[in-house]
mmCIF file of C-alpha atoms and ligand atoms in Angstrom:
data_model
loop_
_atom_site.group_PDB
_atom_site.id
_atom_site.type_symbol
_atom_site.label_atom_id
_atom_site.label_comp_id
_atom_site.label_asym_id
_atom_site.label_seq_id
_atom_site.Cartn_x
_atom_site.Cartn_y
_atom_site.Cartn_z
ATOM 1 C CA MET A 1 18.203 -7.873 13.267
ATOM 2 C CA ALA A 2 18.131 -10.369 10.442
ATOM 3 C CA LEU A 3 14.694 -11.243 9.230
ATOM 4 C CA ARG A 4 13.862 -14.126 6.950
ATOM 5 C CA TRP A 5 11.174 -13.128 4.496
ATOM 6 C CA GLY A 6 8.564 -15.149 2.301
ATOM 7 C CA ILE A 7 6.803 -13.589 -0.489
ATOM 8 C CA ALA A 8 3.308 -14.774 -1.461
ATOM 9 C CA GLY A 9 2.551 -13.998 -5.085
ATOM 10 C CA THR A 10 4.930 -13.466 -8.057
ATOM 11 C CA GLY A 11 3.544 -10.467 -9.750
ATOM 12 C CA ALA A 12 4.571 -7.097 -10.416
ATOM 13 C CA ILE A 13 4.982 -5.758 -6.975
ATOM 14 C CA ALA A 14 6.240 -9.017 -5.602
ATOM 15 C CA ARG A 15 9.209 -8.667 -7.922
ATOM 16 C CA GLY A 16 9.742 -5.062 -6.911
ATOM 17 C CA PHE A 17 9.761 -5.837 -3.280
ATOM 18 C CA ALA A 18 12.324 -8.884 -3.928
ATOM 19 C CA ASP A 19 14.599 -6.408 -5.499
ATOM 20 C CA ALA A 20 14.199 -4.259 -2.440
ATOM 21 C CA LEU A 21 14.904 -6.816 0.089
ATOM 22 C CA GLY A 22 18.017 -7.915 -2.059
ATOM 23 C CA ARG A 23 19.574 -4.529 -1.158
ATOM 24 C CA LEU A 24 18.402 -4.166 2.444
ATOM 25 C CA PRO A 25 20.970 -5.283 5.057
ATOM 26 C CA GLY A 26 19.648 -7.944 7.441
ATOM 27 C CA ALA A 27 16.749 -9.093 4.974
ATOM 28 C CA GLU A 28 16.833 -12.527 3.650
ATOM 29 C CA LEU A 29 14.569 -13.744 1.050
ATOM 30 C CA VAL A 30 14.068 -17.516 1.812
ATOM 31 C CA ALA A 31 10.845 -18.548 0.355
ATOM 32 C CA VAL A 32 8.241 -17.823 -2.258
ATOM 33 C CA GLY A 33 4.602 -19.201 -2.634
ATOM 34 C CA SER A 34 2.754 -18.942 -5.861
ATOM 35 C CA ARG A 35 -0.363 -20.718 -7.436
ATOM 36 C CA GLY A 36 1.923 -22.667 -9.705
ATOM 37 C CA ARG A 37 5.330 -24.388 -9.166
ATOM 38 C CA ALA A 38 6.448 -23.063 -12.546
ATOM 39 C CA THR A 39 6.092 -19.487 -11.627
ATOM 40 C CA ALA A 40 7.707 -20.295 -8.047
ATOM 41 C CA ASP A 41 10.519 -21.784 -9.671
ATOM 42 C CA GLU A 42 11.030 -18.777 -12.115
ATOM 43 C CA PHE A 43 10.783 -16.239 -9.283
ATOM 44 C CA GLY A 44 12.975 -18.270 -7.097
ATOM 45 C CA GLU A 45 15.509 -18.693 -9.724
ATOM 46 C CA LYS A 46 15.832 -14.781 -10.162
ATOM 47 C CA TYR A 47 15.915 -13.943 -6.646
ATOM 48 C CA GLY A 48 18.219 -16.764 -5.396
ATOM 49 C CA ILE A 49 15.803 -18.934 -3.397
ATOM 50 C CA THR A 50 16.822 -22.311 -2.773
ATOM 51 C CA PRO A 51 14.640 -24.891 -4.946
ATOM 52 C CA HIS A 52 13.002 -26.656 -2.164
ATOM 53 C CA ARG A 53 11.527 -23.328 -0.721
ATOM 54 C CA ARG A 54 9.812 -22.456 -3.923
ATOM 55 C CA TYR A 55 6.212 -23.487 -3.210
ATOM 56 C CA GLY A 56 3.397 -24.071 -5.856
ATOM 57 C CA SER A 57 0.750 -23.185 -3.298
ATOM 58 C CA TYR A 58 0.207 -20.426 -0.745
ATOM 59 C CA GLU A 59 -0.678 -23.248 1.856
ATOM 60 C CA SER A 60 2.748 -24.921 1.377
ATOM 61 C CA LEU A 61 4.588 -21.455 2.060
ATOM 62 C CA ALA A 62 2.387 -21.193 5.205
ATOM 63 C CA ALA A 63 3.566 -24.570 6.255
ATOM 64 C CA ASP A 64 7.340 -23.470 6.239
ATOM 65 C CA ASP A 65 7.799 -22.487 9.830
ATOM 66 C CA ASP A 66 11.491 -21.101 9.158
ATOM 67 C CA ILE A 67 10.168 -17.709 7.991
ATOM 68 C CA ASP A 68 9.819 -14.676 10.238
ATOM 69 C CA ILE A 69 7.357 -12.537 8.086
ATOM 70 C CA VAL A 70 5.477 -12.983 4.688
ATOM 71 C CA TYR A 71 4.923 -10.118 2.365
ATOM 72 C CA VAL A 72 1.290 -10.659 0.763
ATOM 73 C CA ALA A 73 1.498 -9.199 -2.872
ATOM 74 C CA SER A 74 -1.613 -11.093 -4.136
ATOM 75 C CA PRO A 75 -4.578 -8.870 -5.516
ATOM 76 C CA HIS A 76 -6.761 -6.994 -3.144
ATOM 77 C CA SER A 77 -9.404 -9.813 -3.303
ATOM 78 C CA HIS A 78 -7.031 -12.190 -1.667
ATOM 79 C CA HIS A 79 -5.366 -9.928 0.998
ATOM 80 C CA HIS A 80 -8.005 -11.177 3.634
ATOM 81 C CA GLU A 81 -7.705 -14.795 2.936
ATOM 82 C CA HIS A 82 -3.972 -14.961 2.563
ATOM 83 C CA THR A 83 -3.176 -12.792 5.491
ATOM 84 C CA LEU A 84 -5.368 -14.987 7.617
ATOM 85 C CA LEU A 85 -3.562 -17.889 6.374
ATOM 86 C CA PHE A 86 -0.220 -16.762 7.245
ATOM 87 C CA LEU A 87 -1.067 -15.309 10.592
ATOM 88 C CA GLU A 88 -2.785 -18.532 11.495
ATOM 89 C CA SER A 89 0.270 -20.594 10.661
ATOM 90 C CA GLY A 90 2.314 -18.401 12.955
ATOM 91 C CA HIS A 91 3.962 -15.876 10.778
ATOM 92 C CA GLY A 92 4.048 -12.094 10.619
ATOM 93 C CA VAL A 93 2.534 -10.498 7.697
ATOM 94 C CA LEU A 94 3.221 -7.183 5.657
ATOM 95 C CA CYS A 95 0.188 -6.865 3.453
ATOM 96 C CA GLU A 96 -0.123 -4.859 0.313
ATOM 97 C CA LYS A 97 -2.375 -2.002 -0.012
ATOM 98 C CA PRO A 98 -5.416 -1.755 -0.120
ATOM 99 C CA PHE A 99 -5.172 -3.776 2.979
ATOM 100 C CA ALA A 100 -8.551 -5.618 2.190
ATOM 101 C CA LEU A 101 -11.700 -5.142 0.399
ATOM 102 C CA ASN A 102 -13.831 -3.735 3.194
ATOM 103 C CA ALA A 103 -13.567 -2.831 6.873
ATOM 104 C CA GLY A 104 -15.077 -5.967 8.054
ATOM 105 C CA GLN A 105 -12.194 -7.973 6.552
ATOM 106 C CA ALA A 106 -9.709 -5.505 7.848
ATOM 107 C CA ALA A 107 -10.868 -5.712 11.290
ATOM 108 C CA GLU A 108 -10.639 -9.515 11.298
ATOM 109 C CA MET A 109 -7.124 -9.508 9.926
ATOM 110 C CA VAL A 110 -6.085 -7.159 12.774
ATOM 111 C CA ALA A 111 -8.081 -9.128 15.503
ATOM 112 C CA THR A 112 -6.343 -12.375 14.364
ATOM 113 C CA ALA A 113 -2.885 -10.753 14.501
ATOM 114 C CA ARG A 114 -3.534 -9.440 18.122
ATOM 115 C CA ALA A 115 -4.887 -12.733 19.183
ATOM 116 C CA ARG A 116 -2.087 -14.682 17.815
ATOM 117 C CA GLY A 117 0.549 -12.121 18.895
ATOM 118 C CA ARG A 118 1.903 -11.775 15.285
ATOM 119 C CA PHE A 119 3.339 -8.658 13.542
ATOM 120 C CA LEU A 120 0.867 -7.136 10.982
ATOM 121 C CA MET A 121 1.143 -3.947 8.944
ATOM 122 C CA GLU A 122 -0.456 -2.513 5.691
ATOM 123 C CA ALA A 123 2.300 -2.013 3.144
ATOM 124 C CA MET A 124 1.401 1.740 2.622
ATOM 125 C CA TRP A 125 5.027 2.171 1.449
ATOM 126 C CA SER A 126 4.505 6.100 0.796
ATOM 127 C CA ARG A 127 4.497 6.773 4.483
ATOM 128 C CA PHE A 128 8.106 5.585 4.922
ATOM 129 C CA LEU A 129 9.516 7.590 1.928
ATOM 130 C CA PRO A 130 11.960 10.636 2.754
ATOM 131 C CA ALA A 131 9.552 13.094 1.428
ATOM 132 C CA TYR A 132 6.600 11.812 3.651
ATOM 133 C CA VAL A 133 8.799 11.604 6.616
ATOM 134 C CA ARG A 134 9.943 15.288 6.238
ATOM 135 C CA LEU A 135 6.215 16.311 5.488
ATOM 136 C CA ARG A 136 5.074 14.799 8.790
ATOM 137 C CA GLU A 137 8.079 16.390 10.522
ATOM 138 C CA LEU A 138 7.227 19.853 9.180
ATOM 139 C CA VAL A 139 3.468 19.467 9.895
ATOM 140 C CA THR A 140 4.355 18.436 13.384
ATOM 141 C CA ALA A 141 6.668 21.311 13.950
ATOM 142 C CA GLY A 142 3.789 23.708 12.968
ATOM 143 C CA GLU A 143 5.835 24.921 9.898
ATOM 144 C CA ILE A 144 2.666 25.545 7.779
ATOM 145 C CA GLY A 145 0.417 26.068 10.603
ATOM 146 C CA THR A 146 -2.885 24.170 11.200
ATOM 147 C CA VAL A 147 -3.795 21.858 8.160
ATOM 148 C CA LEU A 148 -6.886 23.096 6.500
ATOM 149 C CA SER A 149 -6.980 20.968 3.407
ATOM 150 C CA VAL A 150 -5.358 17.909 1.839
ATOM 151 C CA GLU A 151 -5.752 17.207 -1.974
ATOM 152 C CA GLY A 152 -4.285 14.347 -3.997
ATOM 153 C CA ASP A 153 -5.045 12.747 -7.319
ATOM 154 C CA PHE A 154 -3.711 9.571 -9.006
ATOM 155 C CA GLY A 155 -4.801 8.361 -12.220
ATOM 156 C CA PHE A 156 -4.062 7.185 -15.687
ATOM 157 C CA ARG A 157 -5.531 6.149 -18.895
ATOM 158 C CA LEU A 158 -5.769 2.216 -18.817
ATOM 159 C CA PRO A 159 -7.198 0.618 -21.871
ATOM 160 C CA MET A 160 -10.409 -1.441 -20.883
ATOM 161 C CA ASP A 161 -9.590 -5.011 -20.427
ATOM 162 C CA PRO A 162 -12.216 -7.024 -18.451
ATOM 163 C CA THR A 163 -9.541 -9.551 -17.188
ATOM 164 C CA HIS A 164 -7.082 -6.889 -15.879
ATOM 165 C CA ARG A 165 -7.393 -6.922 -12.013
ATOM 166 C CA LEU A 166 -8.238 -3.189 -12.207
ATOM 167 C CA PHE A 167 -11.453 -3.941 -14.105
ATOM 168 C CA ASP A 168 -12.290 -7.208 -12.603
ATOM 169 C CA PRO A 169 -14.825 -6.801 -9.603
ATOM 170 C CA THR A 170 -13.970 -10.333 -8.533
ATOM 171 C CA LEU A 171 -10.348 -9.150 -7.904
ATOM 172 C CA GLY A 172 -11.422 -5.923 -6.161
ATOM 173 C CA GLY A 173 -11.003 -3.802 -9.421
ATOM 174 C CA GLY A 174 -11.682 -0.105 -9.502
ATOM 175 C CA ALA A 175 -9.674 3.074 -9.257
ATOM 176 C CA LEU A 176 -10.678 3.993 -5.617
ATOM 177 C CA LEU A 177 -9.057 0.943 -3.837
ATOM 178 C CA ASP A 178 -5.922 0.746 -6.038
ATOM 179 C CA LEU A 179 -5.108 4.467 -6.496
ATOM 180 C CA GLY A 180 -7.478 6.513 -4.629
ATOM 181 C CA VAL A 181 -6.279 4.713 -1.488
ATOM 182 C CA TYR A 182 -3.042 6.862 -1.560
ATOM 183 C CA PRO A 183 -4.723 10.174 -1.348
ATOM 184 C CA VAL A 184 -7.240 8.963 1.054
ATOM 185 C CA SER A 185 -4.263 7.661 3.273
ATOM 186 C CA LEU A 186 -2.430 10.902 2.959
ATOM 187 C CA ALA A 187 -5.589 12.665 4.308
ATOM 188 C CA SER A 188 -5.975 10.161 7.130
ATOM 189 C CA MET A 189 -2.271 10.654 8.065
ATOM 190 C CA LEU A 190 -2.752 14.304 8.431
ATOM 191 C CA LEU A 191 -6.534 14.763 9.562
ATOM 192 C CA GLY A 192 -7.567 11.422 10.963
ATOM 193 C CA GLU A 193 -10.829 9.762 10.347
ATOM 194 C CA PRO A 194 -13.344 11.908 8.358
ATOM 195 C CA SER A 195 -16.697 12.752 9.962
ATOM 196 C CA ARG A 196 -18.379 12.982 6.398
ATOM 197 C CA VAL A 197 -17.647 11.352 3.211
ATOM 198 C CA ALA A 198 -19.134 12.319 -0.197
ATOM 199 C CA ALA A 199 -18.161 10.346 -3.277
ATOM 200 C CA PHE A 200 -18.911 11.088 -6.943
ATOM 201 C CA GLY A 201 -17.942 8.987 -10.031
ATOM 202 C CA GLN A 202 -18.471 6.937 -12.991
ATOM 203 C CA LEU A 203 -18.687 3.297 -13.175
ATOM 204 C CA GLY A 204 -17.527 1.038 -16.148
ATOM 205 C CA GLU A 205 -19.119 -1.731 -18.014
ATOM 206 C CA THR A 206 -17.658 -4.215 -15.505
ATOM 207 C CA GLY A 207 -19.339 -2.424 -12.589
ATOM 208 C CA VAL A 208 -16.321 -1.028 -11.024
ATOM 209 C CA ASP A 209 -15.263 2.749 -10.443
ATOM 210 C CA GLU A 210 -13.209 4.148 -13.280
ATOM 211 C CA HIS A 211 -13.212 7.704 -12.609
ATOM 212 C CA LEU A 212 -14.002 9.349 -9.129
ATOM 213 C CA ALA A 213 -13.609 12.096 -6.443
ATOM 214 C CA VAL A 214 -13.953 11.466 -2.781
ATOM 215 C CA VAL A 215 -14.579 14.682 -0.341
ATOM 216 C CA THR A 216 -14.159 14.131 3.292
ATOM 217 C CA SER A 217 -14.737 16.715 6.135
ATOM 218 C CA TYR A 218 -13.390 16.597 9.612
ATOM 219 C CA ASP A 219 -14.726 17.696 12.863
ATOM 220 C CA SER A 220 -11.722 20.342 13.013
ATOM 221 C CA GLY A 221 -13.276 22.109 10.039
ATOM 222 C CA ALA A 222 -10.664 20.740 7.535
ATOM 223 C CA PHE A 223 -11.459 18.797 4.359
ATOM 224 C CA ALA A 224 -9.635 16.806 1.802
ATOM 225 C CA VAL A 225 -10.295 15.723 -1.916
ATOM 226 C CA ALA A 226 -9.103 12.526 -3.391
ATOM 227 C CA LYS A 227 -9.315 11.862 -7.080
ATOM 228 C CA ALA A 228 -8.701 8.529 -8.980
ATOM 229 C CA SER A 229 -9.120 7.358 -12.470
ATOM 230 C CA LEU A 230 -8.470 4.803 -14.917
ATOM 231 C CA ARG A 231 -9.830 6.858 -17.649
ATOM 232 C CA ALA A 232 -7.663 9.882 -17.670
ATOM 233 C CA ASN A 233 -3.974 10.904 -16.778
ATOM 234 C CA LEU A 234 -4.576 13.057 -13.693
ATOM 235 C CA ALA A 235 -1.812 15.305 -12.402
ATOM 236 C CA CYS A 236 -0.967 12.673 -9.675
ATOM 237 C CA ALA A 237 0.246 15.210 -7.261
ATOM 238 C CA GLY A 238 -0.587 16.046 -3.703
ATOM 239 C CA ARG A 239 -1.011 19.365 -1.712
ATOM 240 C CA VAL A 240 -1.377 20.035 1.905
ATOM 241 C CA THR A 241 -2.389 23.427 2.848
ATOM 242 C CA GLY A 242 -2.043 24.995 6.352
ATOM 243 C CA THR A 243 -2.910 28.413 7.855
ATOM 244 C CA ALA A 244 0.798 29.305 7.461
ATOM 245 C CA GLY A 245 1.900 27.797 4.379
ATOM 246 C CA SER A 246 1.490 24.767 2.060
ATOM 247 C CA MET A 247 3.442 21.872 0.781
ATOM 248 C CA GLU A 248 3.275 20.095 -2.665
ATOM 249 C CA LEU A 249 4.088 16.398 -3.302
ATOM 250 C CA PRO A 250 4.724 16.506 -7.042
ATOM 251 C CA ALA A 251 4.084 13.687 -9.378
ATOM 252 C CA PHE A 252 4.002 10.802 -8.397
ATOM 253 C CA MET A 253 2.246 11.777 -5.013
ATOM 254 C CA HIS A 254 2.596 8.402 -3.856
ATOM 255 C CA CYS A 255 6.244 8.100 -4.444
ATOM 256 C CA PRO A 256 7.658 11.743 -4.673
ATOM 257 C CA ASP A 257 11.249 12.708 -5.041
ATOM 258 C CA GLU A 258 10.566 16.258 -3.864
ATOM 259 C CA LEU A 259 8.636 18.279 -1.405
ATOM 260 C CA VAL A 260 7.949 21.595 -2.417
ATOM 261 C CA VAL A 261 7.320 24.002 0.667
ATOM 262 C CA GLN A 262 5.808 27.386 0.420
ATOM 263 C CA ARG A 263 5.586 29.726 3.485
ATOM 264 C CA ALA A 264 5.789 33.396 4.036
ATOM 265 C CA GLY A 265 6.353 34.258 0.364
ATOM 266 C CA THR A 266 9.339 31.666 -0.029
ATOM 267 C CA THR A 267 9.356 28.456 -1.942
ATOM 268 C CA GLU A 268 11.902 25.658 -1.015
ATOM 269 C CA ARG A 269 12.186 22.665 -3.141
ATOM 270 C CA LEU A 270 13.612 19.680 -0.977
ATOM 271 C CA HIS A 271 15.137 16.911 -2.940
ATOM 272 C CA LEU A 272 14.234 13.830 -1.101
ATOM 273 C CA PRO A 273 14.595 10.874 -3.540
ATOM 274 C CA ALA A 274 12.347 7.813 -2.921
ATOM 275 C CA ALA A 275 14.733 5.228 -4.499
ATOM 276 C CA ARG A 276 18.356 4.493 -3.692
ATOM 277 C CA ASP A 277 21.191 4.897 -6.185
ATOM 278 C CA GLY A 278 21.035 1.822 -8.416
ATOM 279 C CA ASP A 279 17.315 1.206 -8.075
ATOM 280 C CA GLY A 280 17.182 1.481 -11.794
ATOM 281 C CA GLY A 281 16.765 -2.157 -12.868
ATOM 282 C CA ASP A 282 13.563 -3.817 -13.519
ATOM 283 C CA GLY A 283 11.434 -4.572 -10.422
ATOM 284 C CA ALA A 284 11.341 -1.856 -7.837
ATOM 285 C CA ALA A 285 11.941 0.839 -10.410
ATOM 286 C CA GLU A 286 9.582 -0.536 -12.926
ATOM 287 C CA THR A 287 6.611 -1.291 -10.563
ATOM 288 C CA ALA A 288 6.913 1.447 -7.867
ATOM 289 C CA GLY A 289 9.545 3.919 -8.698
ATOM 290 C CA GLY A 290 11.941 2.388 -6.272
ATOM 291 C CA GLY A 291 11.806 2.957 -2.528
ATOM 292 C CA LEU A 292 10.081 0.001 -1.166
ATOM 293 C CA HIS A 293 13.013 -0.856 1.016
ATOM 294 C CA HIS A 294 11.928 1.960 3.431
ATOM 295 C CA GLN A 295 8.819 0.269 4.739
ATOM 296 C CA ALA A 296 10.744 -3.179 4.674
ATOM 297 C CA ARG A 297 13.485 -1.478 7.091
ATOM 298 C CA HIS A 298 10.726 -0.050 9.171
ATOM 299 C CA VAL A 299 9.275 -3.545 9.626
ATOM 300 C CA HIS A 300 12.860 -4.709 10.689
ATOM 301 C CA GLU A 301 13.049 -1.853 13.158
ATOM 302 C CA ARG A 302 9.584 -2.524 14.746
ATOM 303 C CA LEU A 303 10.196 -6.218 15.115
ATOM 304 C CA SER A 304 13.728 -5.834 16.638
ATOM 305 C CA SER A 305 12.302 -3.353 19.045
ATOM 306 C CA GLY A 306 9.738 -6.022 20.151
ATOM 307 C CA HIS A 307 6.623 -4.463 18.526
ATOM 308 C CA LEU A 308 3.948 -6.229 16.503
ATOM 309 C CA ASP A 309 2.751 -3.292 14.547
ATOM 310 C CA SER A 310 3.685 0.076 13.202
ATOM 311 C CA ASP A 311 3.485 3.647 14.859
ATOM 312 C CA VAL A 312 3.581 4.951 11.204
ATOM 313 C CA MET A 313 0.917 2.874 9.587
ATOM 314 C CA PRO A 314 -0.993 1.974 12.686
ATOM 315 C CA LEU A 315 -3.401 -1.050 12.370
ATOM 316 C CA ASP A 316 -6.377 0.882 13.788
ATOM 317 C CA GLU A 317 -5.912 3.573 11.242
ATOM 318 C CA THR A 318 -5.625 0.957 8.599
ATOM 319 C CA VAL A 319 -9.205 -0.114 9.443
ATOM 320 C CA ALA A 320 -10.455 3.482 9.757
ATOM 321 C CA ILE A 321 -9.116 3.931 6.284
ATOM 322 C CA MET A 322 -11.134 1.029 5.110
ATOM 323 C CA ARG A 323 -14.208 2.397 6.684
ATOM 324 C CA THR A 324 -13.764 5.693 4.671
ATOM 325 C CA LEU A 325 -13.234 3.538 1.299
ATOM 326 C CA ASP A 326 -16.408 1.605 2.274
ATOM 327 C CA ALA A 327 -18.326 4.737 2.737
ATOM 328 C CA ALA A 328 -17.266 6.212 -0.714
ATOM 329 C CA ARG A 329 -17.607 2.808 -2.486
ATOM 330 C CA ALA A 330 -21.342 2.579 -1.120
ATOM 331 C CA GLN A 331 -22.120 5.845 -2.557
ATOM 332 C CA LEU A 332 -20.409 5.049 -5.974
ATOM 333 C CA GLY A 333 -22.483 1.918 -6.143
ATOM 334 C CA VAL A 334 -19.562 -0.500 -6.324
ATOM 335 C CA ARG A 335 -20.063 -4.038 -4.591
ATOM 336 C CA TYR A 336 -17.724 -6.784 -4.384
ATOM 337 C CA PRO A 337 -18.719 -10.445 -3.959
ATOM 338 C CA ALA A 338 -17.085 -10.501 -0.648
ATOM 339 C CA ASP A 339 -19.309 -7.733 0.398
ATOM 340 C CA ASN A 340 -22.135 -10.257 0.900
ATOM 341 C CA ALA A 341 -19.964 -12.477 3.323
HETATM 342 N N1 NAP B 1 3.011 -0.492 -3.214
HETATM 343 C C1 NAP B 1 2.968 -0.245 -4.618
HETATM 344 O O1 NAP B 1 3.487 0.365 -5.057
HETATM 345 C C2 NAP B 1 2.073 -1.229 -5.373
HETATM 346 C C3 NAP B 1 2.177 -1.304 -6.848
HETATM 347 C C4 NAP B 1 1.498 -2.346 -7.382
HETATM 348 C C5 NAP B 1 0.712 -3.004 -6.605
HETATM 349 N N2 NAP B 1 0.475 -2.974 -5.464
HETATM 350 C C6 NAP B 1 -0.630 -3.961 -4.821
HETATM 351 O O2 NAP B 1 -0.050 -5.160 -4.858
HETATM 352 C C7 NAP B 1 -1.174 -6.118 -5.100
HETATM 353 C C8 NAP B 1 -0.622 -6.934 -6.411
HETATM 354 O O3 NAP B 1 -0.482 -6.132 -7.391
HETATM 355 P P1 NAP B 1 0.290 -6.455 -8.694
HETATM 356 O O4 NAP B 1 0.403 -5.195 -9.475
HETATM 357 O O5 NAP B 1 1.591 -6.894 -8.255
HETATM 358 O O6 NAP B 1 -0.708 -7.438 -9.514
HETATM 359 P P2 NAP B 1 -0.132 -8.525 -10.448
HETATM 360 O O7 NAP B 1 1.090 -8.283 -11.129
HETATM 361 O O8 NAP B 1 -1.554 -9.014 -11.110
HETATM 362 O O9 NAP B 1 0.240 -9.880 -9.372
HETATM 363 C C9 NAP B 1 -0.602 -10.283 -8.547
HETATM 364 C C10 NAP B 1 -0.145 -11.946 -8.170
HETATM 365 O O10 NAP B 1 -0.995 -12.531 -7.158
HETATM 366 C C11 NAP B 1 -1.098 -13.848 -7.382
HETATM 367 N N3 NAP B 1 -2.387 -14.094 -7.216
HETATM 368 C C12 NAP B 1 -2.945 -14.875 -6.256
HETATM 369 N N4 NAP B 1 -4.275 -15.135 -6.375
HETATM 370 C C13 NAP B 1 -4.548 -14.689 -7.615
HETATM 371 C C14 NAP B 1 -5.736 -14.516 -8.448
HETATM 372 N N5 NAP B 1 -6.717 -15.250 -8.049
HETATM 373 N N6 NAP B 1 -5.931 -13.897 -9.562
HETATM 374 C C15 NAP B 1 -4.623 -13.216 -9.946
HETATM 375 N N7 NAP B 1 -3.443 -13.031 -9.390
HETATM 376 C C16 NAP B 1 -3.308 -13.927 -8.136
HETATM 377 C C17 NAP B 1 -0.461 -13.932 -8.649
HETATM 378 O O11 NAP B 1 0.919 -14.571 -8.442
HETATM 379 P P3 NAP B 1 0.997 -16.214 -8.594
HETATM 380 O O12 NAP B 1 0.689 -16.557 -9.867
HETATM 381 O O13 NAP B 1 2.508 -16.277 -8.207
HETATM 382 O O14 NAP B 1 0.139 -16.916 -7.474
HETATM 383 C C18 NAP B 1 -0.140 -12.569 -9.222
HETATM 384 O O15 NAP B 1 1.142 -12.710 -9.981
HETATM 385 C C19 NAP B 1 -2.307 -5.315 -5.083
HETATM 386 O O16 NAP B 1 -3.057 -5.270 -4.212
HETATM 387 C C20 NAP B 1 -1.851 -4.004 -5.507
HETATM 388 O O17 NAP B 1 -2.732 -2.873 -4.967
HETATM 389 C C21 NAP B 1 1.126 -2.108 -4.687
#
């Protein structure tokens, strides 16, 4: 099934995703929306979008009704507003992670998609990568027994810059929402919604979390630990431990090329590259290690089979993940302006 895509935003991940669409059979990138016409033109020129569909505002992109689905690639702070804009103008939406700033926003986005009968999915691209698909298959088949713990960390030392979106509270800055969402989502995928959440961390001078850990526990007795940092280079690895073995997602845990499976005294390294051959140019490889096409292909498959959501990244789970992030953020003491809305 051919799908006509629009992209909202022209930043780093928007470029990566445009590259990914460029090599996905059936995907057509037909329009782009940006806050300015010049950036829309520059992006459109690079990705072959016809000049009259390079829009200098998000509202103009929303008014283009010859689009099947819009990829929202704006900062976290604008996911809610932009997703509602495109849903209400009749488009399906694939919205970047973290899906929203808080669970209230996320629930409203999901309710709007359902009320309007439009496709909606959080772009948690890791779940569609070969290593994550294999991990789910092995867990479901009972290959490592019952999962008892999930650990993951993602962090790097970023020089403090109050204007950078990761440090700016008005853009939803902080390590938890941008990086910690990956291990929190991995734990959710395997263990569901936690019954308890405990968070510890350090805030920086702009008031956002710069170094943190979130421990979650589950009715099953399992627990998970997620760490994220803008102050230190963490291992950026993931580990899933069960009663009969374990699996490691080596760096980077959100886009691994390998799955290391240990059981019954054996270690197996499964080579499962995230990117395709040739994903080496700027764009996808630069921003996300390549592999963004897997989630886009899933969107094509879901829409062509008549679905309005994903069975791999379900909307109710996306809202539950936001609840976990809310609970952690409240304990860390990070508030965004939108939390008062
Ligand atoms: N899946 C992944 O691997 C991955 C990787 C990186 C980021 N992300 C997610 O994607 C989103 C964007 O991240 P990014 O790294 O691409 O950020 P970025 O490079 O800063 O780009 C964000 C873009 O959003 C648009 N925008 C709209 N309103 C804005 C505002 N008020 N302030 C600043 N920019 C605004 C801008 O495009 P215009 O100027 O054209 O309007 C800007 O270029 C984030 O939510 C992030 O978590 C995902």
